[in-house]
Coordinates of C-alpha atoms in Angstrom, one line a residue:
M4 CA 52.7 12.6 22.9
F5 CA 51.4 13.4 19.4
P6 CA 50.9 17.0 18.2
L7 CA 47.5 18.6 18.5
N8 CA 46.1 19.0 15.0
W9 CA 43.2 21.4 15.2
R10 CA 42.0 20.6 11.7
E11 CA 41.5 16.9 12.6
I12 CA 39.9 17.8 15.9
R13 CA 37.4 20.0 14.1
E14 CA 36.7 17.3 11.5
W15 CA 36.0 14.7 14.2
A16 CA 33.8 17.2 16.2
L17 CA 31.8 17.9 13.0
L18 CA 31.4 14.2 12.3
L19 CA 30.4 13.4 15.8
G20 CA 28.0 16.4 16.0
G21 CA 26.4 15.4 12.6
A22 CA 25.9 11.8 13.8
I23 CA 24.3 13.0 17.0
L24 CA 22.0 15.3 15.1
V25 CA 21.0 12.5 12.7
A26 CA 20.2 10.2 15.6
V27 CA 18.1 12.8 17.4
L28 CA 16.2 13.6 14.2
L29 CA 15.6 9.9 13.5
R30 CA 14.3 9.2 17.0
T31 CA 12.2 12.3 17.1
F32 CA 10.5 12.0 13.8
I33 CA 11.0 8.6 12.2
V34 CA 11.6 5.6 14.5
E35 CA 11.9 5.0 18.2
P36 CA 12.4 2.0 20.5
R37 CA 9.6 0.8 22.8
Y38 CA 9.7 -1.6 25.8
V39 CA 6.6 -3.8 26.3
P40 CA 6.0 -4.5 30.0
T41 CA 2.6 -6.2 29.8
P42 CA 1.2 -9.5 28.4
S43 CA -1.7 -7.9 26.5
M44 CA -0.1 -8.7 23.0
V45 CA 1.1 -12.3 23.8
P46 CA 2.0 -14.3 21.7
T47 CA 2.7 -11.7 19.0
I48 CA 4.7 -9.5 21.4
M49 CA 5.9 -11.0 24.7
V50 CA 6.5 -9.4 28.1
N51 CA 9.9 -7.6 28.1
D52 CA 10.2 -7.5 24.3
R53 CA 11.8 -4.4 22.8
L54 CA 10.6 -3.2 19.5
Y55 CA 11.1 -0.4 17.0
V56 CA 8.1 1.8 16.1
E57 CA 8.0 3.9 12.9
K58 CA 6.3 7.2 13.3
L59 CA 5.6 8.2 9.7
T60 CA 2.5 6.1 8.9
P61 CA 0.1 7.9 11.3
K62 CA 1.2 11.3 9.9
F63 CA 1.7 10.6 6.2
G64 CA 0.5 7.1 5.5
E65 CA -2.7 5.1 5.9
L66 CA -3.6 3.2 9.0
K67 CA -5.1 -0.3 8.3
R68 CA -7.1 -2.9 10.2
G69 CA -4.7 -5.4 11.7
M70 CA -1.8 -3.1 12.1
I71 CA 0.0 -3.1 15.5
V72 CA 0.1 0.4 16.7
T73 CA 1.4 2.4 19.7
F74 CA -0.7 5.2 21.1
L75 CA -0.9 7.4 24.2
A76 CA -2.8 5.6 26.9
P77 CA -6.4 6.8 27.3
E78 CA -7.1 8.8 30.5
Q79 CA -9.4 6.1 31.8
T80 CA -6.4 3.7 32.2
G81 CA -4.7 6.0 34.7
R82 CA -1.5 5.6 32.8
D83 CA 0.6 8.3 31.1
D84 CA 2.7 6.2 28.8
Y85 CA 2.3 4.4 25.5
L86 CA 0.4 1.2 24.9
V87 CA 0.7 -1.3 22.1
K88 CA -2.5 -2.9 20.5
R89 CA -3.9 -4.2 17.3
L90 CA -6.0 -1.8 15.2
I91 CA -9.5 -3.5 14.7
G92 CA -11.9 -0.8 13.6
F93 CA -12.3 2.8 12.3
G94 CA -15.1 5.4 12.8
G95 CA -18.4 3.9 11.5
D96 CA -17.3 0.3 11.9
V97 CA -19.5 -2.0 13.9
I98 CA -17.5 -4.3 16.2
A99 CA -18.9 -7.3 18.1
I100 CA -17.6 -10.5 19.7
T101 CA -20.0 -13.4 19.8
D102 CA -19.1 -17.0 21.0
G103 CA -15.4 -16.1 20.9
Q104 CA -15.5 -14.8 17.3
L105 CA -14.7 -11.2 16.4
Y106 CA -16.9 -9.5 13.8
V107 CA -16.2 -6.3 12.0
N108 CA -19.2 -4.9 10.0
G109 CA -20.8 -8.3 10.3
L110 CA -17.8 -10.2 8.8
A111 CA -16.0 -12.8 10.9
V112 CA -12.3 -11.9 11.3
D113 CA -9.6 -14.6 10.9
E114 CA -7.3 -14.2 13.8
P115 CA -4.5 -16.8 13.8
Y116 CA -2.4 -14.5 16.1
L117 CA -4.7 -15.0 19.2
N118 CA -3.2 -16.5 22.3
E119 CA -6.3 -18.5 23.1
P120 CA -10.1 -18.4 22.2
M121 CA -11.9 -15.4 23.7
R122 CA -14.0 -16.3 26.7
S123 CA -16.3 -13.3 26.8
D124 CA -18.7 -11.6 24.3
F125 CA -18.7 -8.0 23.5
P126 CA -22.0 -6.4 22.4
E127 CA -22.3 -4.7 19.0
F128 CA -20.6 -1.3 19.2
T129 CA -20.3 1.3 16.5
V130 CA -17.0 3.1 16.5
P131 CA -17.6 6.9 16.6
Q132 CA -16.2 9.0 13.7
G133 CA -12.6 10.0 14.2
K134 CA -12.0 7.2 16.6
L135 CA -10.3 3.8 16.5
F136 CA -11.1 0.5 18.2
L137 CA -8.0 -1.4 19.5
L138 CA -7.6 -4.9 21.0
G139 CA -4.7 -6.9 22.5
D140 CA -3.9 -10.3 21.0
N141 CA -4.1 -11.8 24.4
R142 CA -7.8 -11.0 24.6
N143 CA -8.6 -12.7 27.9
H144 CA -5.8 -10.7 29.6
S145 CA -5.9 -7.4 27.9
Q146 CA -7.2 -4.0 28.9
D147 CA -8.3 -2.5 25.5
S148 CA -11.2 -0.7 23.8
R149 CA -13.6 -3.2 25.3
S150 CA -12.8 -1.6 28.7
W151 CA -11.8 2.0 28.0
G152 CA -13.6 2.6 24.7
S153 CA -12.3 3.9 21.4
I154 CA -9.4 6.4 21.1
D155 CA -8.9 9.5 18.9
E156 CA -7.0 8.7 15.7
A157 CA -4.6 11.5 16.7
C158 CA -3.5 9.5 19.7
V159 CA -1.7 6.9 17.4
K160 CA 2.0 7.6 17.5
G161 CA 3.4 4.8 15.4
Q162 CA 3.3 1.4 13.8
A163 CA 5.3 -1.5 15.2
L164 CA 8.2 -2.3 12.9
F165 CA 10.0 -5.3 14.4
I166 CA 11.1 -6.9 17.6
Y167 CA 14.9 -6.3 18.1
F168 CA 15.4 -7.8 21.5
P169 CA 15.6 -10.5 22.8
F170 CA 17.5 -11.7 19.8
S171 CA 15.8 -15.1 19.9
R172 CA 12.5 -13.2 19.1
L173 CA 13.9 -11.0 16.4
G174 CA 11.2 -10.5 13.8
S175 CA 9.0 -8.2 11.7
L176 CA 5.7 -6.8 12.9
W177 CA 5.5 -4.5 9.9
G178 CA 2.4 -4.3 7.6
Q179 CA 0.2 -6.8 9.3
T180 CA -3.4 -6.6 8.0
M181 CA -6.7 -8.2 8.9
S182 CA -8.4 -10.9 6.8
F183 CA -12.0 -12.0 7.0
R184 CA -13.3 -15.6 6.8

């Protein structure tokens, strides 16, 4: 048996305590993991993908059209967890879907990430001030702002950073933006 060295034990305890503190602070304020159980973002994010979400952009940065964000599910969904969708419009924007084409403020949006062409139209809708309009990439199989309306900007909790599992799908989701035709 080796002798008990209280100095070494104290150093290891401080090191372990510091590591735990850093991990808790990172998860609470900067980045956190998310599990995706639904197909609403296929093919960009698949069912059972796990991704990291950074939490600084909604608080200190600038949200942009095309970003993939996590947010607290609206009350109308009957859920009390977080959802993942693509940010399409801000307060004052006019959103419409006609003949399978998404329009924002009258401009056609280029959407190479869509799973398949949209099969239904959405009448022209002006996003209220202080709200956001969100859509899933798997439009024909997504509950999103078309069904439960726009959400408060304050409900956005983070921006998707990257998929970390499964390893075969490892990839960045960071900084996606929207382009117009």
